[in-house]
Short mmCIF file of C-alpha atoms in Angstrom, two decimals:
data_model
loop_
_atom_site.label_atom_id
_atom_site.label_comp_id
_atom_site.label_asym_id
_atom_site.label_seq_id
_atom_site.Cartn_x
_atom_site.Cartn_y
_atom_site.Cartn_z
CA MET A 1 222.28 120.74 98.85
CA SER A 2 220.63 117.37 98.54
CA THR A 3 218.53 115.53 96.03
CA ILE A 4 214.79 116.05 96.37
CA LEU A 5 213.52 114.34 93.22
CA GLU A 6 215.16 111.64 91.20
CA CYS A 7 213.85 109.63 88.27
CA SER A 8 215.67 107.07 86.28
CA GLY A 9 214.48 105.33 83.16
CA LEU A 10 211.00 106.58 83.99
CA THR A 11 208.50 105.28 81.44
CA LYS A 12 204.73 105.57 81.18
CA ARG A 13 202.99 103.88 78.31
CA TYR A 14 199.31 104.06 77.34
CA GLY A 15 198.66 101.20 74.96
CA SER A 16 201.25 101.81 72.27
CA VAL A 17 201.76 105.50 73.08
CA TYR A 18 204.66 106.53 75.29
CA ALA A 19 203.85 109.53 77.49
CA LEU A 20 207.28 109.22 79.07
CA ASN A 21 210.03 107.14 77.58
CA GLY A 22 213.01 106.53 79.84
CA ALA A 23 213.27 109.97 81.47
CA ASP A 24 216.26 110.57 83.76
CA LEU A 25 216.19 113.64 85.98
CA THR A 26 217.70 114.72 89.28
CA LEU A 27 216.59 117.88 91.09
CA GLU A 28 218.45 119.46 93.98
CA THR A 29 216.86 121.37 96.84
CA GLY A 30 216.45 125.13 96.82
CA ARG A 31 215.98 125.62 93.10
CA ILE A 32 213.20 126.93 90.86
CA VAL A 33 213.10 124.64 87.87
CA GLY A 34 211.12 125.19 84.68
CA LEU A 35 209.77 122.01 83.11
CA LEU A 36 209.39 123.02 79.49
CA GLY A 37 208.22 121.21 76.43
CA PRO A 38 205.54 121.23 73.74
CA ASN A 39 202.11 119.67 74.23
CA GLY A 40 202.28 115.95 74.75
CA SER A 41 205.96 115.95 75.71
CA GLY A 42 205.19 114.33 79.08
CA LYS A 43 205.24 117.28 81.52
CA THR A 44 201.93 116.50 83.20
CA THR A 45 202.67 112.77 83.19
CA LEU A 46 205.97 113.36 85.00
CA ILE A 47 204.29 115.53 87.63
CA LYS A 48 201.45 113.03 88.14
CA LEU A 49 203.94 110.20 88.53
CA ALA A 50 205.78 112.23 91.18
CA ASN A 51 202.49 112.51 93.08
CA GLY A 52 201.72 108.81 92.82
CA LEU A 53 198.58 109.56 90.81
CA LEU A 54 199.91 107.34 88.04
CA THR A 55 201.84 104.10 88.22
CA PRO A 56 204.99 103.98 86.06
CA THR A 57 205.18 101.29 83.38
CA SER A 58 208.88 100.95 84.20
CA GLY A 59 211.71 102.91 85.81
CA THR A 60 211.78 104.53 89.22
CA LEU A 61 210.96 107.86 90.79
CA THR A 62 211.81 108.89 94.33
CA ILE A 63 211.08 111.99 96.37
CA ASP A 64 213.56 112.67 99.15
CA GLY A 65 214.68 109.07 98.73
CA ALA A 66 211.27 107.43 98.96
CA ALA A 67 208.74 106.23 96.41
CA PRO A 68 205.58 108.40 96.25
CA GLY A 69 203.30 107.49 99.16
CA LYS A 70 201.79 108.76 102.38
CA GLU A 71 205.15 110.06 103.68
CA THR A 72 206.23 111.89 100.53
CA ARG A 73 202.80 113.52 100.16
CA ALA A 74 203.33 115.44 103.38
CA LYS A 75 206.42 117.02 101.76
CA VAL A 76 204.97 117.78 98.33
CA ALA A 77 202.63 120.64 97.45
CA TYR A 78 200.90 119.90 94.18
CA LEU A 79 199.00 122.20 91.87
CA PRO A 80 197.25 120.12 89.18
CA ASP A 81 196.38 121.48 85.77
CA ALA A 82 192.67 120.81 86.37
CA ASP A 83 189.64 122.02 88.28
CA TYR A 84 190.09 119.52 91.05
CA LEU A 85 188.57 121.01 94.19
CA PRO A 86 184.99 120.19 95.28
CA ASP A 87 183.06 123.17 93.92
CA TRP A 88 180.43 123.26 96.68
CA MET A 89 183.07 124.21 99.24
CA THR A 90 183.81 127.82 100.17
CA LEU A 91 187.35 129.16 100.23
CA ARG A 92 187.12 129.11 104.02
CA ASP A 93 186.10 125.40 103.99
CA LEU A 94 189.06 124.63 101.75
CA THR A 95 191.46 126.56 103.97
CA GLY A 96 190.19 124.53 106.93
CA MET A 97 190.62 121.30 105.02
CA PHE A 98 194.21 122.07 104.02
CA ARG A 99 194.99 123.07 107.61
CA ASP A 100 193.46 119.80 108.85
CA PHE A 101 195.54 117.60 106.61
CA TYR A 102 198.81 119.44 106.04
CA GLY A 103 200.93 120.29 109.07
CA ASP A 104 202.92 122.81 107.00
CA PHE A 105 199.87 124.81 105.84
CA ASP A 106 199.74 128.45 107.00
CA PRO A 107 196.12 129.70 107.08
CA VAL A 108 197.21 133.28 107.82
CA LYS A 109 199.29 133.37 104.69
CA ALA A 110 196.38 131.95 102.69
CA ARG A 111 194.00 134.59 104.05
CA GLU A 112 196.44 137.37 103.16
CA MET A 113 196.85 136.06 99.64
CA PHE A 114 193.10 135.67 99.17
CA SER A 115 192.54 139.27 100.19
CA SER A 116 195.32 140.70 98.01
CA LEU A 117 193.92 138.79 95.03
CA GLY A 118 190.44 140.14 95.84
CA LEU A 119 188.98 136.71 96.61
CA ASP A 120 186.12 136.48 99.12
CA GLU A 121 186.57 133.60 101.57
CA LYS A 122 182.82 133.20 102.02
CA GLU A 123 182.37 132.51 98.32
CA ARG A 124 181.72 129.00 97.09
CA LEU A 125 184.17 127.74 94.50
CA LYS A 126 181.43 127.21 91.93
CA ALA A 127 180.54 130.91 92.06
CA LEU A 128 184.06 131.90 90.99
CA SER A 129 185.33 132.46 87.46
CA LYS A 130 187.79 129.97 86.00
CA GLY A 131 190.70 132.34 86.56
CA ASN A 132 189.72 132.96 90.17
CA ARG A 133 189.39 129.23 90.81
CA GLU A 134 192.93 128.81 89.51
CA LYS A 135 194.12 131.58 91.80
CA THR A 136 192.40 129.85 94.73
CA GLN A 137 194.15 126.58 93.92
CA LEU A 138 197.49 128.35 93.70
CA VAL A 139 197.00 130.20 97.00
CA LEU A 140 196.23 126.92 98.79
CA THR A 141 199.28 125.23 97.29
CA MET A 142 201.67 128.09 97.98
CA SER A 143 200.48 128.56 101.57
CA ARG A 144 202.28 125.39 102.48
CA ALA A 145 205.92 125.24 103.54
CA ALA A 146 206.63 122.15 101.46
CA LYS A 147 209.97 120.70 100.45
CA LEU A 148 208.87 120.27 96.87
CA TYR A 149 206.28 122.24 94.92
CA LEU A 150 205.00 120.62 91.76
CA LEU A 151 203.11 123.26 89.80
CA ASP A 152 201.46 122.15 86.58
CA GLU A 153 200.73 125.20 84.39
CA PRO A 154 200.28 127.58 87.34
CA ILE A 155 199.75 130.69 85.25
CA GLY A 156 198.05 129.32 82.15
CA GLY A 157 194.56 130.60 82.84
CA VAL A 158 195.08 133.90 84.65
CA ASP A 159 195.43 137.45 83.42
CA PRO A 160 198.92 139.01 83.01
CA ALA A 161 198.57 141.22 86.11
CA ALA A 162 197.71 138.23 88.28
CA ARG A 163 200.51 136.31 86.57
CA ASP A 164 203.08 138.72 87.97
CA TYR A 165 201.56 138.48 91.43
CA ILE A 166 201.58 134.68 91.25
CA LEU A 167 205.20 134.55 90.14
CA ARG A 168 206.16 136.92 92.94
CA THR A 169 204.21 134.66 95.28
CA ILE A 170 206.02 131.60 94.07
CA ILE A 171 209.43 133.19 94.49
CA GLY A 172 208.53 134.84 97.78
CA ASN A 173 206.74 131.94 99.41
CA TYR A 174 208.71 128.90 98.66
CA SER A 175 210.71 128.01 101.71
CA GLU A 176 214.49 128.33 101.81
CA ASN A 177 215.20 124.70 101.21
CA GLY A 178 212.16 124.12 99.04
CA THR A 179 212.31 123.27 95.38
CA VAL A 180 209.80 124.42 92.79
CA LEU A 181 209.21 122.46 89.62
CA LEU A 182 206.84 124.33 87.34
CA SER A 183 205.62 123.34 83.94
CA THR A 184 204.47 125.95 81.45
CA HIS A 185 204.21 127.01 77.84
CA LEU A 186 204.53 130.67 78.80
CA ILE A 187 208.30 130.67 78.95
CA ALA A 188 208.80 134.39 78.44
CA ASP A 189 206.71 135.10 81.52
CA VAL A 190 208.60 132.77 83.84
CA GLU A 191 212.05 132.97 82.30
CA ASN A 192 213.38 135.44 84.82
CA VAL A 193 212.45 133.45 87.89
CA LEU A 194 213.97 130.16 86.76
CA ASP A 195 217.24 128.85 88.18
CA GLU A 196 217.24 125.79 85.97
CA VAL A 197 215.45 124.62 82.88
CA VAL A 198 214.47 121.12 81.80
CA PHE A 199 213.40 120.53 78.21
CA LEU A 200 211.19 117.51 77.66
CA LYS A 201 210.81 116.10 74.18
CA GLN A 202 208.74 113.04 73.33
CA GLY A 203 208.93 111.72 76.84
CA GLN A 204 212.65 112.17 77.32
CA VAL A 205 214.80 114.78 79.01
CA LEU A 206 216.46 116.62 76.15
CA LEU A 207 218.32 119.12 78.26
CA HIS A 208 218.72 120.07 81.94
CA GLU A 209 220.85 123.12 82.60
CA ASN A 210 221.33 126.18 84.69
CA ALA A 211 219.21 128.92 83.10
CA ASP A 212 221.90 131.62 83.19
CA ALA A 213 224.59 129.31 81.84
CA LEU A 214 222.28 128.23 79.03
CA ARG A 215 221.50 131.82 78.04
CA GLU A 216 225.16 132.77 78.13
CA GLU A 217 226.29 129.75 76.18
CA ARG A 218 223.73 130.20 73.40
CA GLY A 219 223.53 133.98 73.52
CA LYS A 220 219.70 133.95 73.55
CA SER A 221 216.79 133.86 75.93
CA VAL A 222 215.40 130.48 77.04
CA ASP A 223 212.24 131.40 75.16
CA ALA A 224 214.20 131.83 71.91
CA ILE A 225 216.12 128.59 72.50
CA PHE A 226 212.83 126.77 73.11
CA ARG A 227 211.37 128.06 69.85
CA GLU A 228 214.49 126.96 68.03
CA VAL A 229 214.66 123.47 69.57
CA PHE A 230 210.99 122.74 69.15
CA ALA A 231 210.45 124.50 65.81
CA CYS A 232 207.70 122.79 63.87
CA MET B 1 193.65 111.07 109.82
CA LEU B 2 190.70 108.70 109.43
CA GLY B 3 188.65 110.97 111.68
CA LYS B 4 189.43 113.97 109.46
CA LEU B 5 188.60 112.04 106.31
CA LEU B 6 185.29 110.99 107.87
CA LYS B 7 184.53 114.57 108.83
CA TYR B 8 184.86 115.72 105.21
CA GLU B 9 183.15 112.62 103.84
CA PHE B 10 180.10 113.17 106.02
CA ARG B 11 180.08 116.87 105.27
CA ALA B 12 180.09 116.23 101.54
CA THR B 13 177.31 113.64 101.76
CA ALA B 14 175.11 115.10 104.51
CA ARG B 15 174.26 118.07 102.32
CA VAL B 16 172.46 115.65 100.02
CA PHE B 17 171.06 113.13 102.51
CA LEU B 18 169.74 115.38 105.28
CA PRO B 19 167.48 117.58 103.10
CA MET B 20 166.24 114.42 101.40
CA TYR B 21 165.35 112.75 104.72
CA ALA B 22 163.70 115.96 105.93
CA LEU B 23 161.56 116.13 102.80
CA LEU B 24 160.60 112.47 103.20
CA LEU B 25 159.48 112.97 106.79
CA VAL B 26 157.56 116.15 105.97
CA MET B 27 155.77 114.44 103.10
CA SER B 28 154.86 111.45 105.23
CA PHE B 29 153.37 113.80 107.84
CA VAL B 30 151.40 115.56 105.13
CA ALA B 31 150.19 112.18 103.88
CA ARG B 32 149.13 111.27 107.39
CA LEU B 33 147.13 114.51 107.68
CA VAL B 34 145.46 113.93 104.33
CA TYR B 35 144.59 110.34 105.21
CA GLY B 36 143.20 111.54 108.53
CA ALA B 37 141.03 114.10 106.79
CA GLN B 38 139.78 111.49 104.41
CA MET B 39 138.80 109.21 107.23
CA THR B 40 136.88 111.80 109.18
CA GLU B 41 135.57 114.39 106.73
CA ALA B 42 132.97 113.98 104.09
CA GLN B 43 134.48 112.52 100.93
CA GLY B 44 135.29 115.06 98.25
CA THR B 45 136.93 114.84 94.85
CA LEU B 46 139.67 117.26 95.85
CA LEU B 47 140.50 115.17 98.89
CA THR B 48 140.65 112.01 96.81
CA VAL B 49 142.99 113.64 94.32
CA LEU B 50 145.11 114.92 97.19
CA THR B 51 145.29 111.45 98.69
CA VAL B 52 146.56 110.00 95.43
CA VAL B 53 149.07 112.82 94.99
CA VAL B 54 150.60 112.57 98.46
CA THR B 55 150.74 108.77 98.24
CA ILE B 56 152.58 108.93 94.95
CA ALA B 57 154.86 111.65 96.35
CA VAL B 58 155.84 109.56 99.38
CA ILE B 59 156.38 106.42 97.30
CA GLY B 60 158.43 108.47 94.83
CA LEU B 61 160.53 109.85 97.67
CA LEU B 62 161.09 106.37 99.10
CA VAL B 63 162.35 105.22 95.71
CA THR B 64 164.49 108.37 95.42
CA VAL B 65 166.09 107.73 98.81
CA ALA B 66 167.00 104.18 97.80
CA VAL B 67 168.36 105.20 94.39
CA VAL B 68 170.28 108.23 95.67
CA THR B 69 171.86 106.15 98.44
CA LEU B 70 173.21 103.61 95.96
CA LEU B 71 174.19 106.28 93.45
CA LEU B 72 176.06 108.33 96.02
CA ILE B 73 177.98 105.29 97.27
CA CYS B 74 179.20 104.80 93.70
CA ARG B 75 179.75 108.46 92.89
CA ARG B 76 181.67 109.31 96.04
CA PHE B 77 184.21 106.58 95.37
CA TRP B 78 184.43 107.19 91.65
CA ASN B 79 184.55 110.99 91.58
CA ASN B 80 186.26 111.63 94.87
CA LEU B 81 189.04 109.04 94.58
CA LEU B 82 189.27 108.07 90.91
CA GLY B 83 187.96 111.22 89.18
CA ARG B 84 188.81 114.92 89.29
CA GLU B 85 188.70 115.21 93.07
CA GLY B 86 191.20 112.37 93.16
CA TYR B 87 193.83 115.03 92.44
CA LEU B 88 193.04 116.44 95.87
CA MET B 89 192.27 113.29 97.85
CA ASN B 90 195.10 111.09 96.62
CA VAL B 91 197.77 113.66 97.41
CA LEU B 92 196.67 114.08 101.02
CA PRO B 93 199.13 112.48 103.44
CA VAL B 94 196.68 109.66 104.14
CA SER B 95 197.00 105.94 103.46
CA SER B 96 194.85 104.14 100.90
CA ALA B 97 193.41 101.97 103.67
CA GLU B 98 192.18 105.10 105.47
CA HIS B 99 190.51 106.29 102.28
CA VAL B 100 188.69 102.98 101.85
CA TRP B 101 187.64 102.90 105.52
CA ALA B 102 186.30 106.45 105.35
CA LYS B 103 184.24 105.70 102.26
CA LEU B 104 183.04 102.35 103.64
CA ILE B 105 181.99 103.68 107.03
CA ALA B 106 180.12 106.63 105.50
CA ALA B 107 178.41 104.36 102.96
CA ALA B 108 177.30 101.90 105.66
CA VAL B 109 176.02 104.65 107.96
CA TRP B 110 174.02 106.32 105.18
CA THR B 111 172.55 103.02 104.01
CA VAL B 112 171.34 102.21 107.51
CA ALA B 113 170.07 105.77 107.93
CA SER B 114 168.21 105.63 104.62
CA ALA B 115 166.55 102.37 105.62
CA ALA B 116 165.66 103.74 109.05
CA PHE B 117 164.17 106.96 107.65
CA SER B 118 162.19 105.01 105.07
CA VAL B 119 160.69 102.77 107.75
CA ALA B 120 159.99 105.80 109.94
CA ALA B 121 158.21 107.53 107.06
CA LEU B 122 156.05 104.47 106.44
CA ILE B 123 155.18 104.20 110.12
CA ILE B 124 154.27 107.90 110.32
CA MET B 125 152.12 107.66 107.22
CA LEU B 126 150.40 104.35 107.83
CA SER B 127 150.01 104.39 111.59
CA ARG B 128 147.02 106.66 110.94
CA PHE B 129 145.20 103.53 109.84
CA ALA B 130 146.36 101.45 112.77
CA GLU B 131 143.67 100.85 115.34
CA VAL B 132 144.17 102.12 118.84
CA GLY B 133 145.92 99.46 120.83
CA SER B 134 147.54 97.74 117.88
CA PHE B 135 150.97 98.64 119.24
CA ARG B 136 149.99 97.04 122.52
CA ASP B 137 148.94 93.96 120.60
CA PHE B 138 152.32 93.91 118.92
CA TRP B 139 154.13 93.88 122.27
CA GLU B 140 151.72 91.24 123.52
CA GLY B 141 152.62 89.09 120.53
CA LEU B 142 156.33 89.48 121.21
CA ARG B 143 155.80 88.53 124.83
CA SER B 144 153.88 85.38 124.00
CA LEU B 145 156.57 84.42 121.47
CA ARG B 146 159.16 84.71 124.23
CA GLU B 147 156.97 82.62 126.51
CA MET B 148 156.81 79.98 123.87
CA LEU B 149 160.56 79.95 123.41
CA ARG B 150 161.03 79.67 127.16
CA GLU B 151 158.72 76.71 127.23
CA TYR B 152 160.99 74.99 124.75
CA GLY B 153 163.94 75.92 126.91
CA VAL B 154 165.83 77.96 124.32
CA ALA B 155 165.11 81.48 125.53
CA GLY B 156 168.71 82.00 126.63
CA LYS B 157 170.00 81.37 123.13
CA THR B 158 167.68 83.68 121.19
CA GLY B 159 169.75 86.73 122.10
CA LEU B 160 172.84 85.08 120.68
CA LEU B 161 171.09 84.04 117.48
CA LEU B 162 169.64 87.51 117.07
CA THR B 163 173.08 89.08 117.48
CA GLU B 164 174.51 86.71 114.90
CA GLY B 165 171.67 87.51 112.52
CA VAL B 166 172.28 91.26 112.86
CA ALA B 167 176.02 90.76 112.39
CA LEU B 168 175.34 88.76 109.25
CA LEU B 169 173.09 91.52 107.94
CA LEU B 170 175.75 94.14 108.65
CA LEU B 171 178.41 92.03 106.99
CA SER B 172 176.31 91.60 103.87
CA LEU B 173 175.88 95.39 103.77
CA LEU B 174 179.67 95.84 103.97
CA SER B 175 180.30 93.25 101.28
CA TYR B 176 177.73 94.91 99.02
CA VAL B 177 179.59 98.23 99.31
CA LEU B 178 183.05 96.67 99.07
CA LYS B 179 182.08 94.80 95.90
CA ILE B 180 181.33 98.16 94.29
CA TYR B 181 184.64 99.64 95.47
CA ALA B 182 186.70 96.64 94.35
CA ALA B 183 184.97 96.66 90.94
CA MET B 184 185.76 100.38 90.46
CA SER B 185 189.38 99.92 91.53
CA ILE B 186 189.72 97.17 88.95
CA GLY B 187 187.84 99.19 86.30
CA GLN B 188 190.15 102.20 86.64
CA LEU B 189 193.06 100.04 85.50
CA ALA B 190 191.70 100.14 81.95
CA ASN B 191 192.96 102.91 79.68
CA LYS B 192 189.58 103.34 78.04
CA HIS B 193 185.95 102.61 78.90
CA ARG B 194 186.73 102.55 82.59
CA ILE B 195 183.08 102.64 83.68
CA TRP B 196 182.24 99.61 81.52
CA ALA B 197 185.31 97.85 82.83
CA SER B 198 184.04 98.53 86.37
CA VAL B 199 180.60 97.16 85.54
CA GLY B 200 182.24 94.06 84.06
CA ALA B 201 184.41 93.65 87.15
CA TYR B 202 181.33 93.97 89.35
CA PHE B 203 179.60 91.11 87.56
CA GLY B 204 182.80 89.10 87.66
CA ILE B 205 183.00 89.50 91.43
CA GLY B 206 179.31 88.64 91.73
CA ILE B 207 179.79 85.41 89.79
CA ALA B 208 182.82 84.47 91.87
CA GLU B 209 180.81 85.15 95.02
CA SER B 210 177.84 83.04 93.99
CA ILE B 211 180.07 80.13 92.98
CA LEU B 212 181.84 80.38 96.33
CA TYR B 213 178.62 80.40 98.35
CA SER B 214 176.86 77.70 96.39
CA ARG B 215 179.90 75.42 96.74
CA TYR B 216 179.97 76.17 100.43
CA LEU B 217 176.28 75.45 100.94
CA MET B 218 176.62 72.25 98.97
CA LEU B 219 179.45 71.13 101.23
CA ARG B 220 177.39 71.86 104.33
CA ALA B 221 174.41 70.02 102.92
CA ILE B 222 176.55 66.97 102.20
CA HIS B 223 177.97 67.26 105.69
CA TYR B 224 174.52 67.06 107.25
CA SER B 225 172.87 64.71 104.83
CA GLY B 226 171.57 61.63 106.49
CA ALA B 227 173.33 62.48 109.73
CA LYS B 228 171.56 62.12 113.02
CA LEU B 229 172.13 65.25 115.01
CA GLY B 230 171.59 64.81 118.67
CA SER B 231 168.24 63.40 119.49
CA GLY B 232 165.96 65.40 117.29
CA LEU B 233 167.50 67.16 114.30
CA HIS B 234 167.75 65.21 111.14
CA VAL B 235 168.46 66.63 107.72
CA GLU B 236 167.98 64.83 104.49
CA ILE B 237 168.51 65.77 100.89
CA THR B 238 165.40 64.75 99.03
CA GLY B 239 164.17 65.44 95.54
CA GLU B 240 162.44 68.51 96.94
CA GLY B 241 165.62 69.92 98.47
CA LEU B 242 166.65 69.93 102.08
CA GLU B 243 164.25 68.43 104.52
CA VAL B 244 164.72 69.26 108.14
CA PHE B 245 163.12 67.34 110.94
CA ASP B 246 163.83 68.87 114.22
CA ASP B 247 163.23 69.42 117.80
CA ILE B 248 164.01 73.09 118.35
CA ARG B 249 166.19 72.42 121.40
CA THR B 250 168.72 70.37 119.50
CA ALA B 251 168.49 72.57 116.43
CA ILE B 252 169.68 75.71 118.19
CA PRO B 253 173.36 74.71 118.61
CA VAL B 254 173.46 73.58 114.98
CA ILE B 255 171.94 76.83 113.71
CA ASN B 256 174.35 78.71 115.93
CA ARG B 257 177.34 76.83 114.53
CA GLU B 258 176.21 77.40 110.96
CA LEU B 259 175.68 81.12 111.54
CA VAL B 260 179.19 81.42 112.97
CA TRP B 261 180.61 79.71 109.89
CA MET B 262 178.60 82.02 107.63
CA LEU B 263 179.90 85.02 109.54
CA LEU B 264 183.46 83.82 109.19
CA LEU B 265 183.05 83.22 105.47
CA GLY B 266 181.48 86.66 105.01
CA LEU B 267 184.30 88.24 106.97
CA ILE B 268 186.92 86.57 104.78
CA PHE B 269 185.09 87.69 101.64
CA CYS B 270 184.90 91.32 102.89
CA ALA B 271 188.57 91.27 103.89
CA ALA B 272 189.57 90.00 100.45
CA LEU B 273 187.56 92.77 98.72
CA PHE B 274 189.06 95.38 101.05
CA VAL B 275 192.61 94.22 100.38
CA VAL B 276 192.07 94.19 96.59
CA THR B 277 190.68 97.74 96.70
CA GLU B 278 193.40 99.05 99.00
CA ARG B 279 196.28 97.45 97.06
CA LEU B 280 194.99 98.73 93.71
CA LEU B 281 194.56 102.27 95.04
CA LYS B 282 198.02 102.19 96.54
CA LYS B 283 200.01 100.41 93.85
CA ARG B 284 198.04 100.79 90.63
CA LEU B 285 196.37 104.17 90.69
CA ASN B 286 195.90 105.71 87.23
CA LEU B 287 194.09 109.04 87.28
CA GLN B 288 193.14 110.37 83.89
#
């Protein structure tokens, strides 16, 4: 096992507001990690920093030993929590684009997933419902054999049946030595697939533990612990 | 990777430009037909109305082409790299320099294409009025101009000067696009009002540019003032501005030298804008 993602003292400030405030986190390869925290705790900021889409105010973040850049991007598969794909493109166009740019993209896998989710490859993105656009984004991300998957709210907008399929996809598709970091509010839904959990609170890492050990130690589900820790 | 970026850049933009160019050409043909009818047929109210309508339509389309070209240069950079689509583009395993090149090349190609299609549309539409043989007259004129230049003994240099002129034109096109890109890259640094910050940055760059060029021209003017250049060229700063007395033979090397300096200066300016844009995208990206 080796370290795939490491941040130390990671801070991102917007004016006087701290989105992240000295976060320290180390993730090993081959794990599925839940990044959990209430709204505004810094989950999306952390994931965007790991993709180099934001510049840290202070602190460092490395992926496989390197700062986010051209080289790390070939190893990271990112699913943003936004409608980010050009909506005039068809699913087939997008598949072609991912194949063009990512050496680890498997178009056959993508096609299979599109068909089992009932998505038509000839359809333009703008003709799809919000949920189906999210599924499309997830299929494209998970059809890569990346070292690190950064999934920001991957199941937030889809129906419960598709949720199960997506979680199965995530578990089934991530490569042996790949790591998945997924952020979500829907803890009960993902609880069973998580190896580790990270609680973020006000921009800091409150807790990072093995999911089973945590449940055993506290005698409750991660969901129940979350509700307790972040009770309003 | 640049080739792949260009492929997707052109695909995304061609779907706007090509139909627009097609419409422009079709309308200019229609205008030509209408004008032809008006010249040959008996005058009618309907025909007059039609003439006005097609003329306005073509002029409107020419304006549209110009506006859309500028707008798309801005939008492609802003939306595709700094907006929502930035979540896709900026995580591709591609360097920032490649992104800027792809956008710059596409912008330059479309600007030239828009200008070319606009001129073509005007020629199609207005050549109906041209008298038979006017094209031949045009070539005749060019030939006699060349004769004249040969007489002065500078014909060999005109090709060089022309090339330098075209290069200068191309460079000013690149700097016009790069100024927009640099301004947007600076504007995105702001936490709020990023578009206004970009507009401000654009004017800031423009002011810096005009100060730079006016200083430069002043220096050159001082350099030449009162100096005897060869046998014929003599430049003087008078109350009216620069006064140039010349014999074209001795002027050519001087013009040539000045054009080369202008090219060099333009190149440095473009390079500086490129580096600013590339560095900011690479080191200071802040997607909202």
